[in-house]
PDB file of C-alpha atoms in Angstrom:
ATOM      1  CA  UNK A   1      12.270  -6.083   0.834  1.00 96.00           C
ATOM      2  CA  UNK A   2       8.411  -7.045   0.633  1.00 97.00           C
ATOM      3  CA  UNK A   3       8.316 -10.039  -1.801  1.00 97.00           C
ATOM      4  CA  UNK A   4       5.045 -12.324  -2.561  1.00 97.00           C
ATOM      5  CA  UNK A   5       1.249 -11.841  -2.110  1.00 96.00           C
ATOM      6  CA  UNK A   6      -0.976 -13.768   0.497  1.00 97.00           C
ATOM      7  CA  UNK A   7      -4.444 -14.012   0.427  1.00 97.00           C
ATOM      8  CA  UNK A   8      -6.241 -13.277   4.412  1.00 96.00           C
ATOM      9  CA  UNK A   9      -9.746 -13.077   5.399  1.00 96.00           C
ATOM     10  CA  UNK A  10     -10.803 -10.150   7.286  1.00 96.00           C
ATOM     11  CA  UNK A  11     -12.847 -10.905  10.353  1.00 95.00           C
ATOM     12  CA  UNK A  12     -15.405  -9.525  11.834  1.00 94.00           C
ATOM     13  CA  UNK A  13     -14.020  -6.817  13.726  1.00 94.00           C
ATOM     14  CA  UNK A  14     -11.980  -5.812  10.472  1.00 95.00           C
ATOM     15  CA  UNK A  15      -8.743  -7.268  11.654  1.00 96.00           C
ATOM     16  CA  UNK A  16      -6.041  -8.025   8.979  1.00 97.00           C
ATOM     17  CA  UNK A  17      -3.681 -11.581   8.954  1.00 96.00           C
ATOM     18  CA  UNK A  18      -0.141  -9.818   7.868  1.00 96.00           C
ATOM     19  CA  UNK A  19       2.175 -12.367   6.961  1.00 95.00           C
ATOM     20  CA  UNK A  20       5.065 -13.456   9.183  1.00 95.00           C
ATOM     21  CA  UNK A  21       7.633 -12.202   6.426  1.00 95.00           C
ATOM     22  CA  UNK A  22       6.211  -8.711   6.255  1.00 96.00           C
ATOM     23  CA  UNK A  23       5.575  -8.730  10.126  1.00 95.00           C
ATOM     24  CA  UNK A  24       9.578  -8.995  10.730  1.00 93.00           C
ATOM     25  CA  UNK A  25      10.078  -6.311   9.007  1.00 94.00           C
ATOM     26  CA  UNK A  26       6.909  -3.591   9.912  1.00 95.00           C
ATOM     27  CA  UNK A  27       8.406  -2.707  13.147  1.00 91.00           C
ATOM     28  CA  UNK A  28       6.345   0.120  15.583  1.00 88.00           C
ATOM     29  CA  UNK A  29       5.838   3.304  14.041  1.00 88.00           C
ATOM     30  CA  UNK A  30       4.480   1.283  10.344  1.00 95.00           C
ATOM     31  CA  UNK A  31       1.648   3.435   8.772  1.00 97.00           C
ATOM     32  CA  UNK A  32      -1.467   2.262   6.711  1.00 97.00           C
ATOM     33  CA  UNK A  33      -2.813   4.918   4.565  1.00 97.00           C
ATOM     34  CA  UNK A  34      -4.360   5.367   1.648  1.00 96.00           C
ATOM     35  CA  UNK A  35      -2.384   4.680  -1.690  1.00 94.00           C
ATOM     36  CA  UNK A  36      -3.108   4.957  -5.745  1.00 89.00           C
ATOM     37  CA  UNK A  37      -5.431   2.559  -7.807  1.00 90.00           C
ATOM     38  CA  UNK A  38      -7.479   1.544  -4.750  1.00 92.00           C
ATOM     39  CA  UNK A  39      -4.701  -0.110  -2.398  1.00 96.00           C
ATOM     40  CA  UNK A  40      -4.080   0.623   0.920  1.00 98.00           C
ATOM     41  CA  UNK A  41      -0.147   1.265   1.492  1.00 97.00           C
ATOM     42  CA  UNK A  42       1.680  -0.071   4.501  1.00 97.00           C
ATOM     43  CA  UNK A  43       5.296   1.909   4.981  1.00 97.00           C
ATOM     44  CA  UNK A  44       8.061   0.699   7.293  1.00 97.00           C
ATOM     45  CA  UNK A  45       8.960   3.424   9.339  1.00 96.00           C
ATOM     46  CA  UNK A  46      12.172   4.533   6.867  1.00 95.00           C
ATOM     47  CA  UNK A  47       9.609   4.586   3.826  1.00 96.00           C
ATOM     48  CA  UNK A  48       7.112   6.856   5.957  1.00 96.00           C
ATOM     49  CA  UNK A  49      10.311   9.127   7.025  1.00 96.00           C
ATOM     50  CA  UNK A  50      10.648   9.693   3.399  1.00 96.00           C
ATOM     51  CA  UNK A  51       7.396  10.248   2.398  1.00 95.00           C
ATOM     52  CA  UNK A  52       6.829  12.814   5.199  1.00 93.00           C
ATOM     53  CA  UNK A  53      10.231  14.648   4.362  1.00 94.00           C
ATOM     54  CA  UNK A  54       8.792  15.042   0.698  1.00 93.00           C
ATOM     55  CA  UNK A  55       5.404  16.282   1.296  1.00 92.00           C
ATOM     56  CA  UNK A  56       4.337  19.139   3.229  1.00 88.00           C
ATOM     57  CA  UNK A  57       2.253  22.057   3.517  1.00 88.00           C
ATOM     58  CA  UNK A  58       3.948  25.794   2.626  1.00 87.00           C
ATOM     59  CA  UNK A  59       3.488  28.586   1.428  1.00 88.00           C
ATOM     60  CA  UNK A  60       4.112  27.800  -1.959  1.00 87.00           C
ATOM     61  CA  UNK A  61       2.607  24.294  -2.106  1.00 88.00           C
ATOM     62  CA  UNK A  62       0.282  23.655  -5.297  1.00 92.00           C
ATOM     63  CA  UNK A  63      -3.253  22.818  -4.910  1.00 92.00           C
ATOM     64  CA  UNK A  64      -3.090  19.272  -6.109  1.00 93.00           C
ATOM     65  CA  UNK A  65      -0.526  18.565  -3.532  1.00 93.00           C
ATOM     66  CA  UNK A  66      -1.718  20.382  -0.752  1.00 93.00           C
ATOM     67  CA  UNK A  67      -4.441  17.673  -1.458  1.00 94.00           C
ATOM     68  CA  UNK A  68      -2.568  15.030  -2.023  1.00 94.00           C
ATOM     69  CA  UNK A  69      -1.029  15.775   1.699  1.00 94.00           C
ATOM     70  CA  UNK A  70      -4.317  16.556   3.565  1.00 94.00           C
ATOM     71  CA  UNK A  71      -5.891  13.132   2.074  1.00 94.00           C
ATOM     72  CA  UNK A  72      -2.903  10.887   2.991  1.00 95.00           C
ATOM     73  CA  UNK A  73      -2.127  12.226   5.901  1.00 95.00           C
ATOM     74  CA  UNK A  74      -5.800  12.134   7.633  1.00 95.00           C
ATOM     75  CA  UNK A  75      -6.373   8.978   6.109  1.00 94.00           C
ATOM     76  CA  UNK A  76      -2.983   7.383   7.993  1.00 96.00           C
ATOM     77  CA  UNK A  77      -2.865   5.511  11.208  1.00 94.00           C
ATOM     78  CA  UNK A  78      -0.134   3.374  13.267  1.00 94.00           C
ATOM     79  CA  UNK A  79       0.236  -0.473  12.560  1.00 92.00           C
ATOM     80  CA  UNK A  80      -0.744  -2.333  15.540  1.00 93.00           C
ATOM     81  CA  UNK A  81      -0.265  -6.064  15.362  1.00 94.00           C
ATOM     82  CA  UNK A  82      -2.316  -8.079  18.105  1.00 94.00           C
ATOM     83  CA  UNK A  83      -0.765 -11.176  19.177  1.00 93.00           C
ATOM     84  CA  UNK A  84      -2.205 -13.031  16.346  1.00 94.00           C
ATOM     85  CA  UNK A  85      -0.231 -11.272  13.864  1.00 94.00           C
ATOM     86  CA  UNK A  86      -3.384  -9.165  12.725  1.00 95.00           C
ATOM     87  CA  UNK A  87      -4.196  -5.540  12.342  1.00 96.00           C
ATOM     88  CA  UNK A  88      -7.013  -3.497  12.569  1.00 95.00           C
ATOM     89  CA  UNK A  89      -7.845  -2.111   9.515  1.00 95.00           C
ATOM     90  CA  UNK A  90      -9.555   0.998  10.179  1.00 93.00           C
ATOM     91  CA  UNK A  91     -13.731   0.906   8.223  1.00 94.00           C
ATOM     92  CA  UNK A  92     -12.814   4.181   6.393  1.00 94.00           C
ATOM     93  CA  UNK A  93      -9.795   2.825   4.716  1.00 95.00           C
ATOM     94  CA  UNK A  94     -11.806  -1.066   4.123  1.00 95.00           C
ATOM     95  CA  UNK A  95     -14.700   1.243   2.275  1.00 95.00           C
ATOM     96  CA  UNK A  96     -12.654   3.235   0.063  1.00 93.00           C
ATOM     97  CA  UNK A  97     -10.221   0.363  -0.703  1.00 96.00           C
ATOM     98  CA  UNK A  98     -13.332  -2.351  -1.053  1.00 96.00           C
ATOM     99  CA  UNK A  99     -11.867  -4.382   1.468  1.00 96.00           C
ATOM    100  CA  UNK A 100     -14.662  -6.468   2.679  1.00 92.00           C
ATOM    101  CA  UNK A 101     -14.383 -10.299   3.183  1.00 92.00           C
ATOM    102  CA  UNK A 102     -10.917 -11.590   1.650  1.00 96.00           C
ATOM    103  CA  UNK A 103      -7.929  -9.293   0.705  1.00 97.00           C
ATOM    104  CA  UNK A 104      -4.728  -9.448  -0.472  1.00 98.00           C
ATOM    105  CA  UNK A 105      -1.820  -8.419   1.122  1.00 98.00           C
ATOM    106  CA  UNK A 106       1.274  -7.837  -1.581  1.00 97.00           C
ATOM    107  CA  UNK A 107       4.999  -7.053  -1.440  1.00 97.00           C
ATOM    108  CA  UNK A 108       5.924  -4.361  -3.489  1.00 96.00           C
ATOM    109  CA  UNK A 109       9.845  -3.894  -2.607  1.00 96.00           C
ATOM    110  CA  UNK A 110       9.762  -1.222  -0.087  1.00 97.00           C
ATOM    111  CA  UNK A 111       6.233  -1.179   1.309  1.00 97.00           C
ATOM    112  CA  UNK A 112       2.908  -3.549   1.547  1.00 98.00           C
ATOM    113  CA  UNK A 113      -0.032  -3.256   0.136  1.00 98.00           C
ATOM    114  CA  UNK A 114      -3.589  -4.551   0.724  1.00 98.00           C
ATOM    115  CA  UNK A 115      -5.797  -4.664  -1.493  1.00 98.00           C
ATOM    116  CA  UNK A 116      -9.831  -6.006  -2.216  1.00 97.00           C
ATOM    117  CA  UNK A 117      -9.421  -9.399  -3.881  1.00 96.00           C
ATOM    118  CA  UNK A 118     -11.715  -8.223  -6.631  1.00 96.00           C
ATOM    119  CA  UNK A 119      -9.505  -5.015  -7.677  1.00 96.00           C
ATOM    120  CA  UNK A 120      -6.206  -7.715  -7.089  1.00 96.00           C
ATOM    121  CA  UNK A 121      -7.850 -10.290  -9.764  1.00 95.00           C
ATOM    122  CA  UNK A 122      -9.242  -6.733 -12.181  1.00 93.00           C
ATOM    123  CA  UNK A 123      -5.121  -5.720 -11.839  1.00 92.00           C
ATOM    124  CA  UNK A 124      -3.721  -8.933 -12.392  1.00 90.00           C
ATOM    125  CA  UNK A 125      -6.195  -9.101 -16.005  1.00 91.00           C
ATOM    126  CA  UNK A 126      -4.840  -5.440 -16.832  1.00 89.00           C
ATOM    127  CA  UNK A 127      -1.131  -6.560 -16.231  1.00 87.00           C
ATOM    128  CA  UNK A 128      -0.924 -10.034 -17.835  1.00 84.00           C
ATOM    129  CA  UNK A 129       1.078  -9.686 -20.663  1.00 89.00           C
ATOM    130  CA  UNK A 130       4.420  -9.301 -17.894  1.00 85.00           C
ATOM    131  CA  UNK A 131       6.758  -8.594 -21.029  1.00 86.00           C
ATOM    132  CA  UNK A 132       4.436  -5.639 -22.393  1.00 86.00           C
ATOM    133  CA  UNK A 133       4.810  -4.211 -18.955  1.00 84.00           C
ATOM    134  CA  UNK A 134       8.569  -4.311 -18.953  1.00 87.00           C
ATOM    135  CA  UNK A 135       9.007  -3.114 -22.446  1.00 90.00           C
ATOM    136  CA  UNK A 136       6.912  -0.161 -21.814  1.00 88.00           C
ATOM    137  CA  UNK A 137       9.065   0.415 -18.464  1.00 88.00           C
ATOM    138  CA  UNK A 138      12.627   0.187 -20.007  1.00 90.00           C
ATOM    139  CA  UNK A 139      11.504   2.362 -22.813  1.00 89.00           C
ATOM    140  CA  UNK A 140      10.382   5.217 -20.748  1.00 88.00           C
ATOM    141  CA  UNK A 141      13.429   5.043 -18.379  1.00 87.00           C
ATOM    142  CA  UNK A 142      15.680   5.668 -22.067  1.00 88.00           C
ATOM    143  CA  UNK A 143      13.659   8.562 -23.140  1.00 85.00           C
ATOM    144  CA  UNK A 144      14.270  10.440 -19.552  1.00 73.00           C
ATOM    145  CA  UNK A 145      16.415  13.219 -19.879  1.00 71.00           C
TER     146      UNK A 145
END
């Protein structure tokens, strides 16, 4: 389980801190990609297995996801940890996240993700009220059939 969020400066080769916590448990064969609201996603090998097994390309695959599978999947790279405990985060995947400078590297349960400090701070304004969040969740989980 990911748990906490850590502020890292990128340097200037785009190289990533990842904190000793997460590092334990992002073994070879991690993935970056790209994920929703303008984080990049970091999946432990188990998480990736899943989201491979889930999404592919066939025959009868709709047009959103056949898109949804061609951008996460050519976006995606292998975690590589240097002996510094940093990784290189790829330019493409900085630019479209807005990595540049400081980021934030967050544990959401079952993955990581990194995002720009700015777009951290803009989700931490949209999500203050904590209890508004968790209303809203519990109240959609009851009306599921």
């Amino acid at each position: 389980m990911f748990l906490g969020k850590y502020r890292h400066n990128l340097d200037a080769k785009g190289r990533l801190a990842i904190p000793a916590k997460f590092r334990e448990q992002l073994p070879s064969g991690s993935v970056v990609t790209i994920g929703p609201d303008g984080a990049l996603r970091v999946y432990p090998p188990g998480e990736w297995a899943e989201v491979t097994a889930t999404l592919k390309l066939g025959e009868a695959t709709s047009p959103t996801e056949r898109a949804l599978v061609r951008r996460l999947f050519a976006e995606a790279g292998e975690v590589e940890f240097d002996g510094q405990g940093r990784v290189l985060i790829p330019a493409g995947l900085r630019s479209q996240a807005g990595i540049a400078g400081t980021a934030v590297v967050s544990g959401a349960n079952n993955l990581v993700e990194i995002w720009s400090e700015a777009r951290w701070e803009a989700l931490e304004a949209e999500t203050a009220d904590f209890t508004h969040l968790a209303d809203e969740v519990a109240r959609a989980r009851t009306q599921r059939p």
